[in-house]
CSV table of C-alpha atoms (C1' of nucleotides) in Angstrom, one decimal:
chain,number,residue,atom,x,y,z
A,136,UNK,CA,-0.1,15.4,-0.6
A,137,UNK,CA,0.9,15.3,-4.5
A,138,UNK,CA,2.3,11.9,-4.9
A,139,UNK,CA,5.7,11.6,-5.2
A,140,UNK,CA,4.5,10.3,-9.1
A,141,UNK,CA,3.8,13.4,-10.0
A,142,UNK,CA,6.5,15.9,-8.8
A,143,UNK,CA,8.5,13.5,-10.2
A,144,UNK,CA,7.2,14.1,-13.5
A,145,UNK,CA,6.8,17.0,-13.3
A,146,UNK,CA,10.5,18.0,-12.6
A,147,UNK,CA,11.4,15.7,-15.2
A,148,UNK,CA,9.3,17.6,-17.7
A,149,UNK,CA,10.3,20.6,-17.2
A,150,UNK,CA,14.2,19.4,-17.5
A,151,UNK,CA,12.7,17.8,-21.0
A,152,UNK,CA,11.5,21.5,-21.9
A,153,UNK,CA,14.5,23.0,-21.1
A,154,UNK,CA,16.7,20.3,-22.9
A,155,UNK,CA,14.4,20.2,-25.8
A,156,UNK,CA,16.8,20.9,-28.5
A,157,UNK,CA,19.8,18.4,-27.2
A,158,UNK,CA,17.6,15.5,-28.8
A,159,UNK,CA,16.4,12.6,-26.5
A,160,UNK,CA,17.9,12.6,-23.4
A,161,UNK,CA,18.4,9.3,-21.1
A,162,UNK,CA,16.5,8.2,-18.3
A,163,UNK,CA,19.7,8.1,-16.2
A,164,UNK,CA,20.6,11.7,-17.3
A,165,UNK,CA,17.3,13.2,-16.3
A,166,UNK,CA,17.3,10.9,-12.9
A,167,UNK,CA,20.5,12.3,-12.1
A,168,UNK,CA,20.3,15.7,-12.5
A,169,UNK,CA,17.1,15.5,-10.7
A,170,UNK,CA,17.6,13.3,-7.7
A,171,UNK,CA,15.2,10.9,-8.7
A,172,UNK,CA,15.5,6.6,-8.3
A,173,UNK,CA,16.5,6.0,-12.0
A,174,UNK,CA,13.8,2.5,-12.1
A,175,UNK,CA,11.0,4.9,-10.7
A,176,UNK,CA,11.5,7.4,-13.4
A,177,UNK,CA,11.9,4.9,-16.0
A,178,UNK,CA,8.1,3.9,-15.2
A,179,UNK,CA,7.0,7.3,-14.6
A,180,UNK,CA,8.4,8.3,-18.2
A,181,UNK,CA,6.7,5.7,-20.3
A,182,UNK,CA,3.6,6.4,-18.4
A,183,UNK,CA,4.3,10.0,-20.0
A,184,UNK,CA,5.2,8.5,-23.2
A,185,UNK,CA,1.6,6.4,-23.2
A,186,UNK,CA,0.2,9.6,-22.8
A,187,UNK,CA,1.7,11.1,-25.3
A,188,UNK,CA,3.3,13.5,-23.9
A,189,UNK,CA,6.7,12.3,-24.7
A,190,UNK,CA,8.1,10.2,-27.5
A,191,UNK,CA,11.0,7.8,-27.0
A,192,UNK,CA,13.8,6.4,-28.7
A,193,UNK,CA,15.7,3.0,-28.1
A,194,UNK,CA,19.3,1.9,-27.7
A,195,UNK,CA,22.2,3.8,-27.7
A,196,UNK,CA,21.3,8.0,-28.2
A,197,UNK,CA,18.3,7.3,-27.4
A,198,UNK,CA,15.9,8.5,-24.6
A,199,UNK,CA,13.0,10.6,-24.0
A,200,UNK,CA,11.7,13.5,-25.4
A,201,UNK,CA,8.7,15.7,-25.8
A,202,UNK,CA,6.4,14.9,-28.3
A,203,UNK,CA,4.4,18.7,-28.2
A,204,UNK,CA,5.2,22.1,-27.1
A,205,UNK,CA,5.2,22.6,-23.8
A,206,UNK,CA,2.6,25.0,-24.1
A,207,UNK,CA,0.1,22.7,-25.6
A,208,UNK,CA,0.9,20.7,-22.1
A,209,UNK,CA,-1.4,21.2,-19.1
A,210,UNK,CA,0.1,20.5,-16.0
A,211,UNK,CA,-3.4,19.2,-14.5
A,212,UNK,CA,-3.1,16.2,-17.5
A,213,UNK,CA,0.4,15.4,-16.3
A,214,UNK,CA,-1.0,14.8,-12.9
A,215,UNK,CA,-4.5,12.9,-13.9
A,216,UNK,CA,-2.2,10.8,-16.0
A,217,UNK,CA,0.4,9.7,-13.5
A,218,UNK,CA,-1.9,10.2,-9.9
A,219,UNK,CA,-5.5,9.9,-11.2
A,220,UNK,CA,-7.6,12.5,-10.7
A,221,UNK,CA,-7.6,15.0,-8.2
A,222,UNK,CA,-10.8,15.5,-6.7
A,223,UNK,CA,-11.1,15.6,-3.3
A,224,UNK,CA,-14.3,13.9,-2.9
A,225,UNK,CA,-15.5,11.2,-5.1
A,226,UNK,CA,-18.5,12.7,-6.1
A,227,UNK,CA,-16.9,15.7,-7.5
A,228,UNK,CA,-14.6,13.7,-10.0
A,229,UNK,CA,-16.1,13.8,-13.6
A,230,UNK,CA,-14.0,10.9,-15.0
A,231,UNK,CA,-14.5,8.7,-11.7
A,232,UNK,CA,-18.0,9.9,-10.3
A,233,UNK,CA,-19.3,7.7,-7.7
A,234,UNK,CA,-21.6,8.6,-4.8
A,235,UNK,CA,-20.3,9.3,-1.1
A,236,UNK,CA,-22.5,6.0,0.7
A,237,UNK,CA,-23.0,8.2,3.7
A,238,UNK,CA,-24.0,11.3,1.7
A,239,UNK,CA,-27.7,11.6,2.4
A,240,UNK,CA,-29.1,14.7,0.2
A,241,UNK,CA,-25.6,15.4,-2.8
A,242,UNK,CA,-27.3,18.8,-3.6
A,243,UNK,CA,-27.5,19.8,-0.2
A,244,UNK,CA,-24.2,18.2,1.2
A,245,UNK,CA,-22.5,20.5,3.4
A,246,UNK,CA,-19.2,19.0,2.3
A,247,UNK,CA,-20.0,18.9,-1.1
A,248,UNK,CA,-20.8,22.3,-1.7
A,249,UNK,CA,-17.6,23.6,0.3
A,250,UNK,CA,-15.0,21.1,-1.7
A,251,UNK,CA,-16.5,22.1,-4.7
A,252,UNK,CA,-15.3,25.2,-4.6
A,253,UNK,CA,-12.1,23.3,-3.0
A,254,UNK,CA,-11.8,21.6,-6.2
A,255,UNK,CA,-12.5,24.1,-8.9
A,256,UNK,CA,-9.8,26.3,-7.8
A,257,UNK,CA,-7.2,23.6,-7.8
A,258,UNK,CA,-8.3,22.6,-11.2
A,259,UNK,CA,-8.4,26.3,-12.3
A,260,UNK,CA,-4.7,26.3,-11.6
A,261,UNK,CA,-3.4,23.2,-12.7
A,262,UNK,CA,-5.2,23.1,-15.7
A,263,UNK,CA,-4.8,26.7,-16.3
A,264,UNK,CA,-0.8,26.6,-16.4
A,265,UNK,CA,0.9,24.7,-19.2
A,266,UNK,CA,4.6,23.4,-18.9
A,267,UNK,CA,6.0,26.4,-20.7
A,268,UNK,CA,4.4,29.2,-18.6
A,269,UNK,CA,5.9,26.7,-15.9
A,270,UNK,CA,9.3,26.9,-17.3
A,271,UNK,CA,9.0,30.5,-17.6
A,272,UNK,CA,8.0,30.8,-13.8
A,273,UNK,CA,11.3,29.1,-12.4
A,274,UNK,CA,13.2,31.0,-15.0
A,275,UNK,CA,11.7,33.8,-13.1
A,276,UNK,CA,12.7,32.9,-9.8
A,277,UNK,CA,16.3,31.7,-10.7
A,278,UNK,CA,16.9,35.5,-12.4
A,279,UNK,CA,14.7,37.5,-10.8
A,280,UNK,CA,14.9,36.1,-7.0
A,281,UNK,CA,12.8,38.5,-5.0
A,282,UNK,CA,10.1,39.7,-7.8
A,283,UNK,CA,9.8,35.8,-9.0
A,284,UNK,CA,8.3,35.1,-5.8
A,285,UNK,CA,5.6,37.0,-5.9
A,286,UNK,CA,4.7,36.4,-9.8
A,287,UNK,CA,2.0,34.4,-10.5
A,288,UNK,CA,1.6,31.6,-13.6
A,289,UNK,CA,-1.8,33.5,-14.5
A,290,UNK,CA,-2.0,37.2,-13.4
A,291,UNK,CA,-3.9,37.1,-9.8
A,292,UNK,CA,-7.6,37.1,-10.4
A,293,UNK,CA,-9.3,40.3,-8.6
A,294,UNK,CA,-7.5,42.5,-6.2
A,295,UNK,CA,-4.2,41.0,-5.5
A,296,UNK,CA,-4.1,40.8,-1.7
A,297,UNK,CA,-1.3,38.1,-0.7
A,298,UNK,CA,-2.2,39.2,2.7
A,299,UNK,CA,-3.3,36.1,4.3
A,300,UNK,CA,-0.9,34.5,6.2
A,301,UNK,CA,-2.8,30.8,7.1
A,302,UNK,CA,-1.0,27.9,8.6
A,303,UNK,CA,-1.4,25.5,6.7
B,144,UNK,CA,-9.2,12.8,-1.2
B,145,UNK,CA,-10.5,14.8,2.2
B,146,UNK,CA,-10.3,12.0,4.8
B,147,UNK,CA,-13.5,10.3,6.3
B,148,UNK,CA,-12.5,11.6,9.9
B,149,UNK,CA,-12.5,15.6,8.0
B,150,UNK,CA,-15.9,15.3,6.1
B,151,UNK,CA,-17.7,13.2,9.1
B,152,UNK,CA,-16.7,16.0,11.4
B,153,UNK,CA,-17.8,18.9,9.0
B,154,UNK,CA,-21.1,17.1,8.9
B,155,UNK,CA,-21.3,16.8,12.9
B,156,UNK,CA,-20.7,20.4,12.9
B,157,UNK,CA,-23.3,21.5,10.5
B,158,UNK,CA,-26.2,19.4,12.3
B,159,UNK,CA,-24.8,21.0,15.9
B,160,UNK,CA,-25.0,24.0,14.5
B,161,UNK,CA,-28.7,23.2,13.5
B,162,UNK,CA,-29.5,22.0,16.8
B,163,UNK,CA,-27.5,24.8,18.9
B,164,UNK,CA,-30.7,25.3,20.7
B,165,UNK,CA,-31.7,21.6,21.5
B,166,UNK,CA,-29.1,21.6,24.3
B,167,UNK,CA,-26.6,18.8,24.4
B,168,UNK,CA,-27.2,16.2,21.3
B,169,UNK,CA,-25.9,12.5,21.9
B,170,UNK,CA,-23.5,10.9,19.3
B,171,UNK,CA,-25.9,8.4,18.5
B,172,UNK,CA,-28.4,11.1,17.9
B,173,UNK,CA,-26.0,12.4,14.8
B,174,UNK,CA,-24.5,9.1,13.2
B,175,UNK,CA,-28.5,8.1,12.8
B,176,UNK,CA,-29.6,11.4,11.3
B,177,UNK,CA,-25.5,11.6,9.0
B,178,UNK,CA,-25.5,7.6,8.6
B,179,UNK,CA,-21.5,8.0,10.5
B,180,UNK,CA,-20.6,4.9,12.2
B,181,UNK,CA,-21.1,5.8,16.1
B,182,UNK,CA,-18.2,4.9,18.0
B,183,UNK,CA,-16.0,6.7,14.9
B,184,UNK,CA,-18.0,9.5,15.1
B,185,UNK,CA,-17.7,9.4,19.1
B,186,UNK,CA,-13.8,9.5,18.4
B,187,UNK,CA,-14.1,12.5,16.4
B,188,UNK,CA,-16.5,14.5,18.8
B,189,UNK,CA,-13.9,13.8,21.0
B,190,UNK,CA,-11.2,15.7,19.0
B,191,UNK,CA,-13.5,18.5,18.3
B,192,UNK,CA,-14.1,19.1,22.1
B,193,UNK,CA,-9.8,18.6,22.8
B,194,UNK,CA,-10.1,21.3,20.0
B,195,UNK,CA,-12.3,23.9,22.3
B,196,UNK,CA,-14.9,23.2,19.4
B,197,UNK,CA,-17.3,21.2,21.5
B,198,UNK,CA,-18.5,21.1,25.1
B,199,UNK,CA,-19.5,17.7,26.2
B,200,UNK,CA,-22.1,16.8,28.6
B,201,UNK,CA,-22.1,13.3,30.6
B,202,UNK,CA,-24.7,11.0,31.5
B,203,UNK,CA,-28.2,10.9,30.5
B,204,UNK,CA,-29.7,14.1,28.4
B,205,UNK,CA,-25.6,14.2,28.1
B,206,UNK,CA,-24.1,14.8,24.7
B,207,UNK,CA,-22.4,17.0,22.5
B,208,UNK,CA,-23.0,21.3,21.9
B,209,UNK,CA,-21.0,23.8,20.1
B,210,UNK,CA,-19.0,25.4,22.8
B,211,UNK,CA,-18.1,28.7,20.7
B,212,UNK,CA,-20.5,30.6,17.8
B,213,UNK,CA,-20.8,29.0,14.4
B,214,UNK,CA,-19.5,31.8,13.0
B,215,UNK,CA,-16.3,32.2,14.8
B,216,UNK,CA,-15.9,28.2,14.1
B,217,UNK,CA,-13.5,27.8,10.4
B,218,UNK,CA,-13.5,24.7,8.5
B,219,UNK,CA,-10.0,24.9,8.0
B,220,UNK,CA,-8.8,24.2,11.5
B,221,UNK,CA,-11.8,21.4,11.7
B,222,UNK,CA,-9.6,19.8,9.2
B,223,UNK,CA,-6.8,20.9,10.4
B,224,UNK,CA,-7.3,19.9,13.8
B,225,UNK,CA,-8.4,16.3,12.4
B,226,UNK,CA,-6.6,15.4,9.6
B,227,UNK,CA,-3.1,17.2,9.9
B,228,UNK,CA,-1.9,19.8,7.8
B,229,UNK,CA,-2.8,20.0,4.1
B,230,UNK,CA,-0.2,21.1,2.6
B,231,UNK,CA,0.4,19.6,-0.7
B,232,UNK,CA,4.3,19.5,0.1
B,233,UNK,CA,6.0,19.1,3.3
B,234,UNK,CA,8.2,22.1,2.0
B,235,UNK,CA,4.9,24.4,1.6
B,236,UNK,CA,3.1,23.4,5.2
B,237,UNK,CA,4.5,26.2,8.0
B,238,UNK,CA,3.1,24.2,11.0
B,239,UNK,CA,4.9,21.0,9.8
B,240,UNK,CA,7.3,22.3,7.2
B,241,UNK,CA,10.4,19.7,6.4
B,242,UNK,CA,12.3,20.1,3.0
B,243,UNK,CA,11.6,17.9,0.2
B,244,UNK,CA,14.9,15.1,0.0
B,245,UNK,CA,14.7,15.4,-3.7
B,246,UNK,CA,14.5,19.3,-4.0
B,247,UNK,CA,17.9,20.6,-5.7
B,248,UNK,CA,17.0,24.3,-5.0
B,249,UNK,CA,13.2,25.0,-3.1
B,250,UNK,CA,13.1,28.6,-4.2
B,251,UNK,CA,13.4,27.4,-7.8
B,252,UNK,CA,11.8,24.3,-7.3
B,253,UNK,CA,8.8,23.9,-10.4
B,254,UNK,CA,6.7,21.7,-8.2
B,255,UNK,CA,6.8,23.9,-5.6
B,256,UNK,CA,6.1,27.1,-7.5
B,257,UNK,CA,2.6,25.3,-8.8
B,258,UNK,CA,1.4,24.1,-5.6
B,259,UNK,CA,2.0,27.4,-4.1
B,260,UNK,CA,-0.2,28.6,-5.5
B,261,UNK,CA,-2.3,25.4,-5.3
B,262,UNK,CA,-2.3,25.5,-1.4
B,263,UNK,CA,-2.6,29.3,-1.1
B,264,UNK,CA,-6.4,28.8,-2.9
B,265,UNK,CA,-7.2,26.1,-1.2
B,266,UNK,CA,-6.5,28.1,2.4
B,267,UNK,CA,-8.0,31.0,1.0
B,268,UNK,CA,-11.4,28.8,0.5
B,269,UNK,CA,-11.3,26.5,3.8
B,270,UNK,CA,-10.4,29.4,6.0
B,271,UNK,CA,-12.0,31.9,4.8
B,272,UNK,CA,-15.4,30.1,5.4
B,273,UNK,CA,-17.1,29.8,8.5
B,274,UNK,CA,-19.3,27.1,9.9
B,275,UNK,CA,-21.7,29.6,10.1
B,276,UNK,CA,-21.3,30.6,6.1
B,277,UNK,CA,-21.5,26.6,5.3
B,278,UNK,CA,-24.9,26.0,7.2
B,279,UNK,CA,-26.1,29.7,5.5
B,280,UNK,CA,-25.3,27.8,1.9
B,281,UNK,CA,-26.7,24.6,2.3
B,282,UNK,CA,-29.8,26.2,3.4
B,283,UNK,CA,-29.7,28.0,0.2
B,284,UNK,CA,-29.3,24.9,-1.7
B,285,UNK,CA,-32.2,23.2,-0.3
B,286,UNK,CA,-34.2,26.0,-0.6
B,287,UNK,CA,-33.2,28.0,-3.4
B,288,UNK,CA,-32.5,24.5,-5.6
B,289,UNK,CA,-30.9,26.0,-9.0
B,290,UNK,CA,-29.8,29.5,-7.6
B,291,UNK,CA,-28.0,27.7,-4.2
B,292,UNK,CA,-25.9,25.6,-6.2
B,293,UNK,CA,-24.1,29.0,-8.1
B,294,UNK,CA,-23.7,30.7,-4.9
B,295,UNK,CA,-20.5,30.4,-3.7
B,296,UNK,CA,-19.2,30.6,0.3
B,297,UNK,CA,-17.8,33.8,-0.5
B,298,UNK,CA,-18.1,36.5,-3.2
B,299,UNK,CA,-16.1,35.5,-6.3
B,300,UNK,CA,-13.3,37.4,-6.8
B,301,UNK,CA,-12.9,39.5,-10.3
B,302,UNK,CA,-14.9,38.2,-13.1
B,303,UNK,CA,-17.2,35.5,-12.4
B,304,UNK,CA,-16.5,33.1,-14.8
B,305,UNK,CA,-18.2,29.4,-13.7
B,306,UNK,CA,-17.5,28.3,-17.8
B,307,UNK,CA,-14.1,25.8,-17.0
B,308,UNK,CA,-15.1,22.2,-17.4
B,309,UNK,CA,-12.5,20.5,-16.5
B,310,UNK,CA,-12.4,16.8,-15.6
B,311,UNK,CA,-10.8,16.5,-12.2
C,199,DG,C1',-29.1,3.8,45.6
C,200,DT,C1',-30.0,1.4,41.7
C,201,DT,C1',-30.4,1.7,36.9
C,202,DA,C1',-29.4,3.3,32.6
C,203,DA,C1',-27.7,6.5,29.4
C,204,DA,C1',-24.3,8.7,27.9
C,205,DA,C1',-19.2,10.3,27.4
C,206,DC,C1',-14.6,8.7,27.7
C,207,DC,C1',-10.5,5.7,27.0
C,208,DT,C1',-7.2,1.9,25.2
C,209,DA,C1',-6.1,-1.3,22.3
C,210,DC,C1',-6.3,-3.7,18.2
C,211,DT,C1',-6.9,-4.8,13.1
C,212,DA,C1',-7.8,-5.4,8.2
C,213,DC,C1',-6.9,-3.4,4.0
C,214,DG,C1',-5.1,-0.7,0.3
C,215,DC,C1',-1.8,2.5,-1.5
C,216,DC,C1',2.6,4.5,-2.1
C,217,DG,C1',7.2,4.3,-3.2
C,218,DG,C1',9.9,1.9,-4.6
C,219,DT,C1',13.2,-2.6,-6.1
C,220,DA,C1',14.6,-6.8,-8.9
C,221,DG,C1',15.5,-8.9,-13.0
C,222,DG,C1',15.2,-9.5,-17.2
C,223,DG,C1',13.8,-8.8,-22.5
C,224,DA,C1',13.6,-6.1,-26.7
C,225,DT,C1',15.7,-2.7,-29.8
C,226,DT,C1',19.0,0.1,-31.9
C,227,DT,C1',23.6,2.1,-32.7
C,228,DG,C1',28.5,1.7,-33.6
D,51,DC,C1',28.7,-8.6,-31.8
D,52,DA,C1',28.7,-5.4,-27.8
D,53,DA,C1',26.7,-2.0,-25.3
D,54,DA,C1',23.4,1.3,-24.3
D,55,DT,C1',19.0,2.2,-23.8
D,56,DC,C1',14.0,1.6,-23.5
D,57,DC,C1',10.5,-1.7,-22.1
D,58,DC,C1',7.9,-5.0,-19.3
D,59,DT,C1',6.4,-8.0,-15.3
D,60,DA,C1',6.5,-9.1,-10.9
D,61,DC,C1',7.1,-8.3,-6.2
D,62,DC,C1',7.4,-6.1,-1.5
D,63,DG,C1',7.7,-3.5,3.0
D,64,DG,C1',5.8,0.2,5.5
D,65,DC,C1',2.4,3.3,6.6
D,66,DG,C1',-2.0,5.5,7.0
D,67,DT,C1',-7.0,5.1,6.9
D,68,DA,C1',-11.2,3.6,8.6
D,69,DG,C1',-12.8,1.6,11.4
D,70,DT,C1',-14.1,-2.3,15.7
D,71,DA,C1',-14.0,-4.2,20.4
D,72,DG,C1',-14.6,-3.8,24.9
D,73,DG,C1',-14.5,-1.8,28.5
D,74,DT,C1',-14.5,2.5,32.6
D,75,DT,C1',-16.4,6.7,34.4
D,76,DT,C1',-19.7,10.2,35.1
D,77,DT,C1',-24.4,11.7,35.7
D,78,DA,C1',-29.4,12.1,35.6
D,79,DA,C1',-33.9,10.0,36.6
D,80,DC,C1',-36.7,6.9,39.3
DNA sequence: GTTAAAACCTACTACGCCGGTAGGGATTTG
DNA sequence: CAAATCCCTACCGGCGTAGTAGGTTTTAAC
């Protein structure tokens, strides 16, 4: 499950790229529009601000803003940032590597070898869409309805076969 | 983080697997050789064989067996069958779908659009492999060394580009 | 038929993380 | 100065994870 973190920042980020040229924008206003607990965001956004993702501004007018283009933002960062990383096993995180204690042989871990590939596809995702080709998706969606499902933030790699139909 | 209950299991499997001809193989038999705590693992066996994975024998020379063939056997309903769902959003799991509380509008939802396709690579990966495949590769690792830890589970789809480094 | 090995079952628990909440302090605008 | 806003620290309840404890039942071997 993404934590609920990092939707939240998420959401809120992409309200920031679309309300990039209204100046900075209140905690409250984003909350609101959003359906998010205004005191959790507040926390959540200067996590985003210490990342330097967004910039801020004090007292009245101010609020939050985004410090780069969205396209310069990769969604995998805005998770990492807020959630830590993402690997489902510890010993396939770069940034916190540490060794499974029951893991007798790494190279020839069953487990191992099956997340990895686990893994690289998620990160091939997240940290292969940036916020603006995010922004351009759900603009796709809201517009296009039907043909925005079916479109992809990076065109499908290989022969495009939607045709599996897993449960979960 | 794949649960402890998930990646013990996958490794019971994998040994089972190895020892399909050994007839029925005690719990204690695999926490020893898999260093699993033994009455967690007995738990677990337990689940596999409610989960028509496993046939269990009582008594002495009693124990544990694959009841169906390693290749019909796929990981994602070992995890599935253990650990719940994995949907990363209760909006995006169809066995145990609920709608997100904070979700103005799902079909436009950003979150939801990125995990989409998140989820969708992750099921394509967990079941789409087979016990059967999993044993196949971790032979290859331990034999081939270098050339097993390139191979993937299944063939890569379009262009087989291994050169993202990524951190998580 | 006794012993022992194994599966099976029920209950319990310690710990950490997640998703917040509370309350105030600092800064800036009007 | 007043008000709006960001900023900071501390706290907390509930839930899930990863086990442990302690038995009961079945079955094979002697």
């Amino acid at each position: 499950m993404l934590p609920m973190k990092s939707r939240y920042a998420l959401k809120a980020l992409v309200f920031l790229a679309r309300h990039q040229a209204d100046g900075p924008v209140p905690v409250a206003g984003i909350a609101n529009a959003e359906a998010i607990p205004t005191k959790f965001l507040e926390a959540i956004l200067l996590e985003l601000r210490n990342a330097g993702i967004l910039t801020s501004r004090r007292g009245p007018t101010g609020g939050y803003q985004l410090r780069v283009e969205p396209k310069t933002v990769f969604l995998g960062d805005v998770i990492r940032n807020l959630s830590g990383p993402m690997a489902p096993l510890p010993c396939l995180s770069k940034s916190a590597y540490h060794r499974c204690a029951e893991c007798v042989d790494e190279a020839t871990c069953a487990v191992r070898l099956l997340m990895a590939d686990v893994h690289a596809a998620t990160l091939r995702i997240v940290d292969g869409t940036t916020l603006a080709e995010l922004v351009a998706r759900v603009d796709a969606a809201a517009t296009g309805g039907a043909e925005g499902q079916s479109q992809r933030c990076r065109p499908a790699e290989g022969p495009a076969n939607n045709d599996f139909d897993f449960i979960d």
